[in-house]
mmCIF file with all atom_site columns, C-alpha atoms in Angstrom:
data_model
loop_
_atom_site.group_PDB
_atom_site.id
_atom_site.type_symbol
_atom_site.label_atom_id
_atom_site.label_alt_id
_atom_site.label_comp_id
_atom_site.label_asym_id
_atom_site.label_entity_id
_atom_site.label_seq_id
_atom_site.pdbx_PDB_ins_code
_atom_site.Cartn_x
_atom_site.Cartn_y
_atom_site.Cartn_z
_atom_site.occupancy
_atom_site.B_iso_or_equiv
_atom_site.pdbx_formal_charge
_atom_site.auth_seq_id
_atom_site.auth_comp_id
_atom_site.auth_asym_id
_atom_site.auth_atom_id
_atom_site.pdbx_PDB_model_num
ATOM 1   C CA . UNK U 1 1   ? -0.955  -36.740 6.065   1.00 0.00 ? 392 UNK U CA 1
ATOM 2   C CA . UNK U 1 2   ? -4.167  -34.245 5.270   1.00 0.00 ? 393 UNK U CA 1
ATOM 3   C CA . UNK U 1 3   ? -4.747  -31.579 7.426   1.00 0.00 ? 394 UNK U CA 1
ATOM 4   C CA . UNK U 1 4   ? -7.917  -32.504 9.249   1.00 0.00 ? 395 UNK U CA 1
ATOM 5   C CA . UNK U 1 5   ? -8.308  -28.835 11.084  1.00 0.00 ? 396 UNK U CA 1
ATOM 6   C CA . UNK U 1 6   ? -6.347  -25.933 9.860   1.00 0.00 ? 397 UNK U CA 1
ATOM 7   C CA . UNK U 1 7   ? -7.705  -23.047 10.353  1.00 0.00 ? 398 UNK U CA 1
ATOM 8   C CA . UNK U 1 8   ? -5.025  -20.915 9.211   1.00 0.00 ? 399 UNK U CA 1
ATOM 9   C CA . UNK U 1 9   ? -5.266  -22.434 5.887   1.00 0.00 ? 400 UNK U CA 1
ATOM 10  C CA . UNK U 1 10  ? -7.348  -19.519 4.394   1.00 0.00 ? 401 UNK U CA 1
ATOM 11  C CA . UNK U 1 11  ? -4.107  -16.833 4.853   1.00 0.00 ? 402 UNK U CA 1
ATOM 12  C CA . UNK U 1 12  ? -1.623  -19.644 3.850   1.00 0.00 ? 403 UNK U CA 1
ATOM 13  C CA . UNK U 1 13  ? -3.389  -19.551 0.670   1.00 0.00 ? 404 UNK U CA 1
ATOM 14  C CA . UNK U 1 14  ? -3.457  -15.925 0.502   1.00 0.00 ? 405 UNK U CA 1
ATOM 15  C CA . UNK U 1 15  ? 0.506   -15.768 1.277   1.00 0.00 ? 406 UNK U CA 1
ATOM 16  C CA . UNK U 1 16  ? 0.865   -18.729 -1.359  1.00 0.00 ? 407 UNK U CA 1
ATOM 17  C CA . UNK U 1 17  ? -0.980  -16.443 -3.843  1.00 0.00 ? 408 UNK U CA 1
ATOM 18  C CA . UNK U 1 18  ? 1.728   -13.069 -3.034  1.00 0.00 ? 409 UNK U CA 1
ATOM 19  C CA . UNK U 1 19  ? 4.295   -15.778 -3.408  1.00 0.00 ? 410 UNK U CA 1
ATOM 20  C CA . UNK U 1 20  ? 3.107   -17.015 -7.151  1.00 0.00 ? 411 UNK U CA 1
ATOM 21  C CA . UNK U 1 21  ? 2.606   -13.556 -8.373  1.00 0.00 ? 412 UNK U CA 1
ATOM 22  C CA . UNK U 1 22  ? 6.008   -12.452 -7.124  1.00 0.00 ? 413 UNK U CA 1
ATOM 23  C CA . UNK U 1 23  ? 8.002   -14.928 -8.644  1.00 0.00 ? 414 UNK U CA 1
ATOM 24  C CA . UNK U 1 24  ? 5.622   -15.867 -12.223 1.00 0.00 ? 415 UNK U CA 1
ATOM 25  C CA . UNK U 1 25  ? 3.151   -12.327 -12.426 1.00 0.00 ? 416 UNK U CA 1
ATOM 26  C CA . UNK U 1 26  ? -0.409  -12.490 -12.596 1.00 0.00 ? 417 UNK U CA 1
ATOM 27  C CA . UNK U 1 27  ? -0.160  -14.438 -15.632 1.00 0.00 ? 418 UNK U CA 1
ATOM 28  C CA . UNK U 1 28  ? 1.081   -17.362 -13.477 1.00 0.00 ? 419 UNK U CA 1
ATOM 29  C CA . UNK U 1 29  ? -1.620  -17.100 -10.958 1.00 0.00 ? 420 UNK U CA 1
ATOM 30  C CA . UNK U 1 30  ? -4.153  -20.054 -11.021 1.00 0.00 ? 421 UNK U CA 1
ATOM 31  C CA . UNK U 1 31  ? -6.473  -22.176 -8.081  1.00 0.00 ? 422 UNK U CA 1
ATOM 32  C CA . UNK U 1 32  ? -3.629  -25.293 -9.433  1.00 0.00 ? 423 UNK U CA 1
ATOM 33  C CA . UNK U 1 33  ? -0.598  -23.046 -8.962  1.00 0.00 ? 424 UNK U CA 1
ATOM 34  C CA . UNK U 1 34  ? -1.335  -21.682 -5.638  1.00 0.00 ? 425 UNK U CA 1
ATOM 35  C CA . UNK U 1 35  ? -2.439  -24.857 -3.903  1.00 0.00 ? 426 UNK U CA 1
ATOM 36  C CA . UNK U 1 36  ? 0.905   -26.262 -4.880  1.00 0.00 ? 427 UNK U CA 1
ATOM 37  C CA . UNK U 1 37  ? 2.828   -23.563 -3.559  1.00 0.00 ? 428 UNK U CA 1
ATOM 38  C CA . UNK U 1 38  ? 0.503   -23.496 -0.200  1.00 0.00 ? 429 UNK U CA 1
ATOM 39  C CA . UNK U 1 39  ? 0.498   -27.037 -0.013  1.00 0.00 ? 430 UNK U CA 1
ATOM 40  C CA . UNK U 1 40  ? -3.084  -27.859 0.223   1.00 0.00 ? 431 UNK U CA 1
ATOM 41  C CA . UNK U 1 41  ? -5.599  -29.867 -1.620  1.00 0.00 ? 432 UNK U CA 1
ATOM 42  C CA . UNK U 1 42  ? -6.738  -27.734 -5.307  1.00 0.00 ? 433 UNK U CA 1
ATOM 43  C CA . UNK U 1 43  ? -10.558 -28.031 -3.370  1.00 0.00 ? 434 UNK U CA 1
ATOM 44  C CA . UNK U 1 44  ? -8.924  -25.917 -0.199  1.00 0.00 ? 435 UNK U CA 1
ATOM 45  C CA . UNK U 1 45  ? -8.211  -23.078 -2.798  1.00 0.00 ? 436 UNK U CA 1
ATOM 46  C CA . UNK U 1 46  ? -11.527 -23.184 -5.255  1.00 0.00 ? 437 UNK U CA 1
ATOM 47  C CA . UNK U 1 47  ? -13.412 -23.983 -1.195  1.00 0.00 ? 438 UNK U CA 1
ATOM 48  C CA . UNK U 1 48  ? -12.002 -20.239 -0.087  1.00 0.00 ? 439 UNK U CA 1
ATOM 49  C CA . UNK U 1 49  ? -11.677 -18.393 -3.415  1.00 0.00 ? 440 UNK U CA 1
ATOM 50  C CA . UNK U 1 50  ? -14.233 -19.429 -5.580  1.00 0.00 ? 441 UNK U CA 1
ATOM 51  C CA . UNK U 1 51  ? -12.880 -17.197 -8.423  1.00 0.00 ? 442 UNK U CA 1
ATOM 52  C CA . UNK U 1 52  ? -9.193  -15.838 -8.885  1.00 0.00 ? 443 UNK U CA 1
ATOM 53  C CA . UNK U 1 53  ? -10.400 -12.758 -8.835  1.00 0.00 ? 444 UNK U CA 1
ATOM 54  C CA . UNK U 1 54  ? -11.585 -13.532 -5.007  1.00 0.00 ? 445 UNK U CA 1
ATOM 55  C CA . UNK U 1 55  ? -7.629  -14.678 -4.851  1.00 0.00 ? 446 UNK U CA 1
ATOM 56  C CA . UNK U 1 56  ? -6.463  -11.748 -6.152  1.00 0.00 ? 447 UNK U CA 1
ATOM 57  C CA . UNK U 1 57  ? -8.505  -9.421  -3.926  1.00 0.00 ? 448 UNK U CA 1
ATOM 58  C CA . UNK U 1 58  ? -7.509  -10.919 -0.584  1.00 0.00 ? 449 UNK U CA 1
ATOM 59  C CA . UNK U 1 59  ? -3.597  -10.954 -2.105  1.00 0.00 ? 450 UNK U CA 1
ATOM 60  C CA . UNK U 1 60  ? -4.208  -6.964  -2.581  1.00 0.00 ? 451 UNK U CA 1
ATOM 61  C CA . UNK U 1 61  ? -5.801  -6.197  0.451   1.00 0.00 ? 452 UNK U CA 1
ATOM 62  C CA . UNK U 1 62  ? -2.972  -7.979  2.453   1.00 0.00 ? 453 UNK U CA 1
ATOM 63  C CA . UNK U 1 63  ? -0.344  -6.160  0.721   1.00 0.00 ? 454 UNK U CA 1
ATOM 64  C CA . UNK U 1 64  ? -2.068  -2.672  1.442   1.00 0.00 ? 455 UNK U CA 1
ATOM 65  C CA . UNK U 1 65  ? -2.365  -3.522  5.054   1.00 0.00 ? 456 UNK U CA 1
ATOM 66  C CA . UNK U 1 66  ? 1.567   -3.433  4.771   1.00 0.00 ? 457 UNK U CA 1
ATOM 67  C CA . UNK U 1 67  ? 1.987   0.208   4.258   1.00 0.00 ? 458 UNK U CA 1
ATOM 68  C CA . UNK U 1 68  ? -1.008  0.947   6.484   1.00 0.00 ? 459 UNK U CA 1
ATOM 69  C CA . UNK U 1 69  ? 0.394   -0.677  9.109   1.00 0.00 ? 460 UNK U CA 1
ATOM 70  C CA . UNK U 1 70  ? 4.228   1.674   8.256   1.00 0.00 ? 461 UNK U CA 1
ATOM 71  C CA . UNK U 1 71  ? 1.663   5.001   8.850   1.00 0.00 ? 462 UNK U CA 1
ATOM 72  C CA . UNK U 1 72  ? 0.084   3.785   11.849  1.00 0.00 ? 463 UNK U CA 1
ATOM 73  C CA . UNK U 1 73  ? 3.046   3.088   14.001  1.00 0.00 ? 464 UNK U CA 1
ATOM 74  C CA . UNK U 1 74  ? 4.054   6.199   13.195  1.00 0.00 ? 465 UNK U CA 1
ATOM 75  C CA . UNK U 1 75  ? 3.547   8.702   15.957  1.00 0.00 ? 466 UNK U CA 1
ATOM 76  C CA . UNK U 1 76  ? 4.873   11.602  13.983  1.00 0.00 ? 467 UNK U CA 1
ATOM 77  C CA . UNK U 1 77  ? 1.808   11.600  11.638  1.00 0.00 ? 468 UNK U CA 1
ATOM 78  C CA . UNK U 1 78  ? -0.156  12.601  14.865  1.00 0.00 ? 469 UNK U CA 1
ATOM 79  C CA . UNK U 1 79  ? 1.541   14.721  16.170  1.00 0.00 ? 470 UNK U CA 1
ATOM 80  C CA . UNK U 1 80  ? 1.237   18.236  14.664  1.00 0.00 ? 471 UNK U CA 1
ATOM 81  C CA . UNK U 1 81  ? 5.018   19.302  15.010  1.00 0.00 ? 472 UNK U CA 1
ATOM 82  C CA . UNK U 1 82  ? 6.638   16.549  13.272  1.00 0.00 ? 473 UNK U CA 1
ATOM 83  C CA . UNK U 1 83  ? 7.308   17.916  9.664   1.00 0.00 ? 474 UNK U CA 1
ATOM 84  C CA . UNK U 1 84  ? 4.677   15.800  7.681   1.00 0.00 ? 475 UNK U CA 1
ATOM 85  C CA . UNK U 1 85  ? 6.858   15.882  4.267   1.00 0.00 ? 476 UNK U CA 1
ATOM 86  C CA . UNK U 1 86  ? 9.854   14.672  6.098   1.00 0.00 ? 477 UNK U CA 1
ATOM 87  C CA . UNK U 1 87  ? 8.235   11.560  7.838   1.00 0.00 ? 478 UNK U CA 1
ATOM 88  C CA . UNK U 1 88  ? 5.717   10.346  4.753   1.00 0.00 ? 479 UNK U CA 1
ATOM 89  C CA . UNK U 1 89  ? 9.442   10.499  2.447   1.00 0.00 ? 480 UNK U CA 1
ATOM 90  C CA . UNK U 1 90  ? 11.097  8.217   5.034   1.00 0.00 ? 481 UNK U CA 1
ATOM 91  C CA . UNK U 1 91  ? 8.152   6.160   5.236   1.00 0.00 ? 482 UNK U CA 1
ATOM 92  C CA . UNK U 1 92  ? 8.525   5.766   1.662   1.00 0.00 ? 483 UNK U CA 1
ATOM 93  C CA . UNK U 1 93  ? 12.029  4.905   2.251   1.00 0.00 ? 484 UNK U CA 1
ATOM 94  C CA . UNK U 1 94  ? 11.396  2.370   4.769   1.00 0.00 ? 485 UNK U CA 1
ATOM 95  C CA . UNK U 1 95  ? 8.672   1.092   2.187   1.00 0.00 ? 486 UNK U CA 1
ATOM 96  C CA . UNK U 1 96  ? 11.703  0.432   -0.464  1.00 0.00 ? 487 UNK U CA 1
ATOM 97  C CA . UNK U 1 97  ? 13.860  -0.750  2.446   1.00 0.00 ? 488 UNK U CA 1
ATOM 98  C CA . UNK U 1 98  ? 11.926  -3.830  2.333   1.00 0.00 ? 489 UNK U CA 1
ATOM 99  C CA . UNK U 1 99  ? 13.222  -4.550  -1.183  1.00 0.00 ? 490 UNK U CA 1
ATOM 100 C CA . UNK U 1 100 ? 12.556  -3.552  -4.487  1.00 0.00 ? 491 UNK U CA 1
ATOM 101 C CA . UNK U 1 101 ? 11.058  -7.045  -5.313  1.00 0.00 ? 492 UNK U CA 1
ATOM 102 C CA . UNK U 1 102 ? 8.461   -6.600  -2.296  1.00 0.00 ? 493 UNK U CA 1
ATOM 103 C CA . UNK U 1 103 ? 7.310   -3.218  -3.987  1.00 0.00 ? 494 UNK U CA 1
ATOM 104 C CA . UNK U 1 104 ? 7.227   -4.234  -6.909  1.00 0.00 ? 495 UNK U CA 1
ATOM 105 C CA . UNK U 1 105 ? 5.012   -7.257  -6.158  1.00 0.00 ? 496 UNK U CA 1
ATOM 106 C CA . UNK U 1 106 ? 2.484   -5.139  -4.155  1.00 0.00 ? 497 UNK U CA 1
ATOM 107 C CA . UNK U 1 107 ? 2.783   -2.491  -7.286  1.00 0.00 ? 498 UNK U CA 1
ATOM 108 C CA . UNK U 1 108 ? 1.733   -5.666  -9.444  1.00 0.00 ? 499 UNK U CA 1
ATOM 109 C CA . UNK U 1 109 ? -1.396  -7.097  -7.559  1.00 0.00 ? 500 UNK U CA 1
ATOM 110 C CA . UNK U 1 110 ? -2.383  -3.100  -6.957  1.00 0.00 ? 501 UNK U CA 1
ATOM 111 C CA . UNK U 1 111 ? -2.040  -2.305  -10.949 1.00 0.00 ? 502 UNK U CA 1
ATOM 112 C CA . UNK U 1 112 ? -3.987  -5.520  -11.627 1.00 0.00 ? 503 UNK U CA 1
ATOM 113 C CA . UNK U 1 113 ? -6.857  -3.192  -11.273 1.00 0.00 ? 504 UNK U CA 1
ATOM 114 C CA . UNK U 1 114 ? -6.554  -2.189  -14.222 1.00 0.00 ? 505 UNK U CA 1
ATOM 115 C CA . UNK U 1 115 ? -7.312  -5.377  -16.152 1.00 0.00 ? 506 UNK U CA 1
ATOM 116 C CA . UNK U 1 116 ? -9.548  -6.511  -13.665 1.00 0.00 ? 507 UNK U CA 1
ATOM 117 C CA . UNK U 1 117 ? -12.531 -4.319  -12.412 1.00 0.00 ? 508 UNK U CA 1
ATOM 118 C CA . UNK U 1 118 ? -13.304 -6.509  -9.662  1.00 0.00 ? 509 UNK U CA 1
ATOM 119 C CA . UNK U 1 119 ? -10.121 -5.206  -8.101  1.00 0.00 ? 510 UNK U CA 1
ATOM 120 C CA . UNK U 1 120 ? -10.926 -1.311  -8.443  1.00 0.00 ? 511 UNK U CA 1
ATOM 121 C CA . UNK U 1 121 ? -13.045 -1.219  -5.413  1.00 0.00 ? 512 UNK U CA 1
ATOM 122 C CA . UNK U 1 122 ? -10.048 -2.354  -3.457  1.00 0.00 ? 513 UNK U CA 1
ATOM 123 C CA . UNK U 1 123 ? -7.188  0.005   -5.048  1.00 0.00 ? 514 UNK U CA 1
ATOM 124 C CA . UNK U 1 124 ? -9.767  2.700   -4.149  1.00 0.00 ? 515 UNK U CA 1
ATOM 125 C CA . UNK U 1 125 ? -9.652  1.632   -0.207  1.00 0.00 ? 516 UNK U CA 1
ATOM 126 C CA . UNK U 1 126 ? -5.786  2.139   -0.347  1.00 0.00 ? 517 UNK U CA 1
ATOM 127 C CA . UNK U 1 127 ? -6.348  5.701   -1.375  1.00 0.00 ? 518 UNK U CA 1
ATOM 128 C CA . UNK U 1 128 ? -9.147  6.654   1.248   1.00 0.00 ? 519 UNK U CA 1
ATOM 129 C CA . UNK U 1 129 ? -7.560  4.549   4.315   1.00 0.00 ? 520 UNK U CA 1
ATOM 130 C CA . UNK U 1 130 ? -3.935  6.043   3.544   1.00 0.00 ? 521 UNK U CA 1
ATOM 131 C CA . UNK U 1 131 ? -6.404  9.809   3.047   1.00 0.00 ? 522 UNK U CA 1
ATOM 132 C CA . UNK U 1 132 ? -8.021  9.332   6.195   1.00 0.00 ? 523 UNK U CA 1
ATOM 133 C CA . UNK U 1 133 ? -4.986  8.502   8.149   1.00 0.00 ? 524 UNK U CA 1
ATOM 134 C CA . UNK U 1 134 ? -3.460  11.783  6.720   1.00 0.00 ? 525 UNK U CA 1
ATOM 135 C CA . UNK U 1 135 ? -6.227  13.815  7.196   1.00 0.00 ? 526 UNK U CA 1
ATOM 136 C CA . UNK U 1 136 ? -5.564  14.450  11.325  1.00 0.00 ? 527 UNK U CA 1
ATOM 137 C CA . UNK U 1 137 ? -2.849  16.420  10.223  1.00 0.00 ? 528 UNK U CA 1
ATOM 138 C CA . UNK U 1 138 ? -4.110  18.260  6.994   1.00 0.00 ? 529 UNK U CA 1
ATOM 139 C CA . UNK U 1 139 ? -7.678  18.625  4.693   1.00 0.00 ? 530 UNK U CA 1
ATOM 140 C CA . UNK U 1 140 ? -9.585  15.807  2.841   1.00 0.00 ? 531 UNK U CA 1
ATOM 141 C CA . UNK U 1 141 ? -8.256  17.550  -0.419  1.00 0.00 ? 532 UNK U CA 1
ATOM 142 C CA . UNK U 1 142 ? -4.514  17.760  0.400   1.00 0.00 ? 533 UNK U CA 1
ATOM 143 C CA . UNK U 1 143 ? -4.385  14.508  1.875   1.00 0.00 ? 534 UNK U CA 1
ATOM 144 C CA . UNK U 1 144 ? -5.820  12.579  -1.196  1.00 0.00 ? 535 UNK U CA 1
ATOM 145 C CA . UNK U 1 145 ? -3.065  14.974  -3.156  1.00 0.00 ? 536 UNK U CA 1
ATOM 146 C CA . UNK U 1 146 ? -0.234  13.716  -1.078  1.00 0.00 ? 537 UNK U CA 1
ATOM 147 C CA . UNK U 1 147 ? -1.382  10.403  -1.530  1.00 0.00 ? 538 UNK U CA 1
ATOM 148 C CA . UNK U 1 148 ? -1.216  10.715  -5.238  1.00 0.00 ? 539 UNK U CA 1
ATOM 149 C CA . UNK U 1 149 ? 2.435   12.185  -5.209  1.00 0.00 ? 540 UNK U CA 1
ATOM 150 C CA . UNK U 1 150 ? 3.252   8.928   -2.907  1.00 0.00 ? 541 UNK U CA 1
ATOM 151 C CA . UNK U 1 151 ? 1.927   6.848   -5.938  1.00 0.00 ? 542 UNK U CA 1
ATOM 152 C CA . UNK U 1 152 ? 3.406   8.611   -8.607  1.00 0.00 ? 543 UNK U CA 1
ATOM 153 C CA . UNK U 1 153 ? 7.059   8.923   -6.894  1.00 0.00 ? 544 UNK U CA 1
ATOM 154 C CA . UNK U 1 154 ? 6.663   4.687   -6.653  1.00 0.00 ? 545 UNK U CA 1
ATOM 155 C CA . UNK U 1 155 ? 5.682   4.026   -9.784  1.00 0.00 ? 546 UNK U CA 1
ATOM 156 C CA . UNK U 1 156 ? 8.396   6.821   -11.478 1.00 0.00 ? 547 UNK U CA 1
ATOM 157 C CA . UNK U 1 157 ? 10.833  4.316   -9.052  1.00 0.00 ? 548 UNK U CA 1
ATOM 158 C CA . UNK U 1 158 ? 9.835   1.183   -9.953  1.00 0.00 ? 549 UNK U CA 1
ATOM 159 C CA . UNK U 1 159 ? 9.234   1.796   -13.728 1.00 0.00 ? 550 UNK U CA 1
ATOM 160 C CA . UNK U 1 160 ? 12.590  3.627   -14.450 1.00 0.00 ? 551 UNK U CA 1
ATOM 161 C CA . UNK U 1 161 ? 14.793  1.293   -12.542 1.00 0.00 ? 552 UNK U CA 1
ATOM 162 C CA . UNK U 1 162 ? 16.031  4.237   -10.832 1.00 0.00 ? 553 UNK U CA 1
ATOM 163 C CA . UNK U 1 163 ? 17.047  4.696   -6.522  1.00 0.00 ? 554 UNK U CA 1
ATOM 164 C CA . UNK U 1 164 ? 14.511  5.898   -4.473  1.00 0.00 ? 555 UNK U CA 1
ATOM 165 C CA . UNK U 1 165 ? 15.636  9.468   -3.401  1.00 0.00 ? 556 UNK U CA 1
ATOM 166 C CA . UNK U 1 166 ? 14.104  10.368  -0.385  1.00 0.00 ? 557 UNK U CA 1
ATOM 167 C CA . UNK U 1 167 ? 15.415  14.517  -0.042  1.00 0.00 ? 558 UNK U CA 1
ATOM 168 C CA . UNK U 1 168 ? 13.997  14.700  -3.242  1.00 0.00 ? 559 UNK U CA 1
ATOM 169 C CA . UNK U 1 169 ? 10.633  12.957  -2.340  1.00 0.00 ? 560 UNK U CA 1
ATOM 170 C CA . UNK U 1 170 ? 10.346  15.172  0.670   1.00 0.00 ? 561 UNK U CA 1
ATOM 171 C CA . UNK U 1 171 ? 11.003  18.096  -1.352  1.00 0.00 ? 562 UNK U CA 1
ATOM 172 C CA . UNK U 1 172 ? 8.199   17.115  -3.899  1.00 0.00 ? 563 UNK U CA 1
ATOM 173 C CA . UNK U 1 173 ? 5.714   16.107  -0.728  1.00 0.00 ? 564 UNK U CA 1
ATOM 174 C CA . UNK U 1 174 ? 6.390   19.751  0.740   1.00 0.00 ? 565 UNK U CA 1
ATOM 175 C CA . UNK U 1 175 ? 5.406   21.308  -1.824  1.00 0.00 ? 566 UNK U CA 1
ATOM 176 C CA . UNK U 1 176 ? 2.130   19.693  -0.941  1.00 0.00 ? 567 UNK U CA 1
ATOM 177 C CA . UNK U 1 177 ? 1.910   19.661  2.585   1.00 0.00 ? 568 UNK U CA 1
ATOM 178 C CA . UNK U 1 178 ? 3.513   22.836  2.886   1.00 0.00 ? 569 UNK U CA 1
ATOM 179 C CA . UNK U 1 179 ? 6.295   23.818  5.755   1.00 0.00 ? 570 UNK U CA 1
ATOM 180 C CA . UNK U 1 180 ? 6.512   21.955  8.816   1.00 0.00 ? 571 UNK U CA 1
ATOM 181 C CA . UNK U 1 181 ? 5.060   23.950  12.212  1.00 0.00 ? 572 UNK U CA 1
ATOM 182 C CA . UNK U 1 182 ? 7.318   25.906  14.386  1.00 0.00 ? 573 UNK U CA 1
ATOM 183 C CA . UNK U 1 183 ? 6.564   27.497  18.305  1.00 0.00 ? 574 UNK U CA 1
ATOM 184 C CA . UNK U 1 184 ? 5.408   30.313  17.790  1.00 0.00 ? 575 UNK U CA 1
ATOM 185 C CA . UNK U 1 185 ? 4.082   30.603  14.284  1.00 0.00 ? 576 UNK U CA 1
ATOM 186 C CA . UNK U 1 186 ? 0.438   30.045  13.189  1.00 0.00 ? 577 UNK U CA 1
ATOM 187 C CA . UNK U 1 187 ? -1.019  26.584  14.518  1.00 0.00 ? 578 UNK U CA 1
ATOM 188 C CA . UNK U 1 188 ? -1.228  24.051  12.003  1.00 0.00 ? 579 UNK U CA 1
ATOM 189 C CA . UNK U 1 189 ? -4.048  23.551  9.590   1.00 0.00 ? 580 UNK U CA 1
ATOM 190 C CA . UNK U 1 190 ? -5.799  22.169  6.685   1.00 0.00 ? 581 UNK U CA 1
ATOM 191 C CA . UNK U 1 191 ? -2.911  22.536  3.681   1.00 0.00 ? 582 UNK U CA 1
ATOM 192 C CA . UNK U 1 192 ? -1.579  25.329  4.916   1.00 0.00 ? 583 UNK U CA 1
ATOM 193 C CA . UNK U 1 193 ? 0.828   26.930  2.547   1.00 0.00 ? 584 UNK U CA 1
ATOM 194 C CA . UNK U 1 194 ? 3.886   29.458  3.197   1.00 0.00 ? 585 UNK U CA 1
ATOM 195 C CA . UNK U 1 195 ? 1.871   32.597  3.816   1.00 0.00 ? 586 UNK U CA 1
ATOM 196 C CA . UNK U 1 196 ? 0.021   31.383  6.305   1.00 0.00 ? 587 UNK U CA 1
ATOM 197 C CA . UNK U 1 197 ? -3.500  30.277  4.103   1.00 0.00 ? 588 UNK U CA 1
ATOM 198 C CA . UNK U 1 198 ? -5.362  27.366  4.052   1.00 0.00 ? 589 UNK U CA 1
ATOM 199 C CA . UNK U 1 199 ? -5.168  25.961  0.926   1.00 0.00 ? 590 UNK U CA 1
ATOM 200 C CA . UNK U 1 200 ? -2.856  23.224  -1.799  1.00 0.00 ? 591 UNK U CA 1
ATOM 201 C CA . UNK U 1 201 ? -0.037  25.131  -3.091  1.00 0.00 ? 592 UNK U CA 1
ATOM 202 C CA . UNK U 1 202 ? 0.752   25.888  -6.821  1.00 0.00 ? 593 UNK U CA 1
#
């Protein structure tokens, strides 16, 4: 029987999309495909995504939200005596926790960029939303560097076949965010390094 009022059908397509791409690629992706696997009439698809690229864009902004959502709920990122490396390497590790399949779907639609310039705009949101959540607890510059090592330790993850380490990730992040705040010693501030200055260190 057709669905005469369903107004959740717009992020059943979306999840139908995820869904396609995580079990044929992007290569499998099509308006036919995804209605099928949403189970709605081909119109309800080419009605709310008039393009794939339209698809695709709402598929990679939902999967960003998911690691978003990880660094919101995390009070330590707020709070300025929480050691910063520590907490973004076991958010990382909670990240892979989810499954390698699950990252490397959301590693998929986010690299899709490349191929697709439509896309870029929205790969580029990751990196400032995940900067600006950072950037309470360190500079603009530092926190758009951490970000980068977060990307980099992913892909090196996902593209070797290789564990996630997460001592080793924290070790790499420190480097970046420098030592965690102690009573006592010099407040906090933007990328501070181990002598005390502001500043990314080398």
């Amino acid at each position: 029987m057709a669905r005469r009022y369903d107004p959740e059908r717009r992020a059943r397509i979306i999840d139908a999309a995820i869904r396609v791409v995580g079990a044929k690629g992007i290569a499998g992706l099509s308006h036919r495909s995804v209605a099928a696997e949403a189970d709605v009439p081909l119109g309800s698809t080419t009605y709310h995504f008039a393009s794939l690229d339209e698809l695709l864009i709402a598929a990679l902004r939902r999967s960003n939200e998911n690691f978003a959502a990880l660094m919101r709920d995390s009070a330590a990122l707020a709070d300025p005596a929480a050691d910063l490396a520590a907490e973004l390497a076991r958010l990382l590790g909670e990240f892979f926790g989810g499954g390698r399949g699950r990252a490397e779907l959301e590693y998929e639609l986010y690299l899709a960029a490349l191929r697709r310039p439509a896309l870029r705009p929205v790969a580029a949101e990751w990196t400032d939303d995940t900067a600006g959540l950072l950037a309470a607890r360190t500079d603009p510059a530092t926190a758009r560097a951490l970000v980068a090592l977060m990307d980099g330790i992913c892909l090196q993850v996902l593209l070797t076949g290789g564990d996630y380490d997460e001592a080793n990730a924290r070790e790499m992040l420190a480097r970046i965010a420098g030592p965690p705040w102690t009573p006592g010693g010099p407040q906090p501030g933007p990328g501070r390094g181990d002598d005390g200055t502001a500043g990314v260190q080398t």
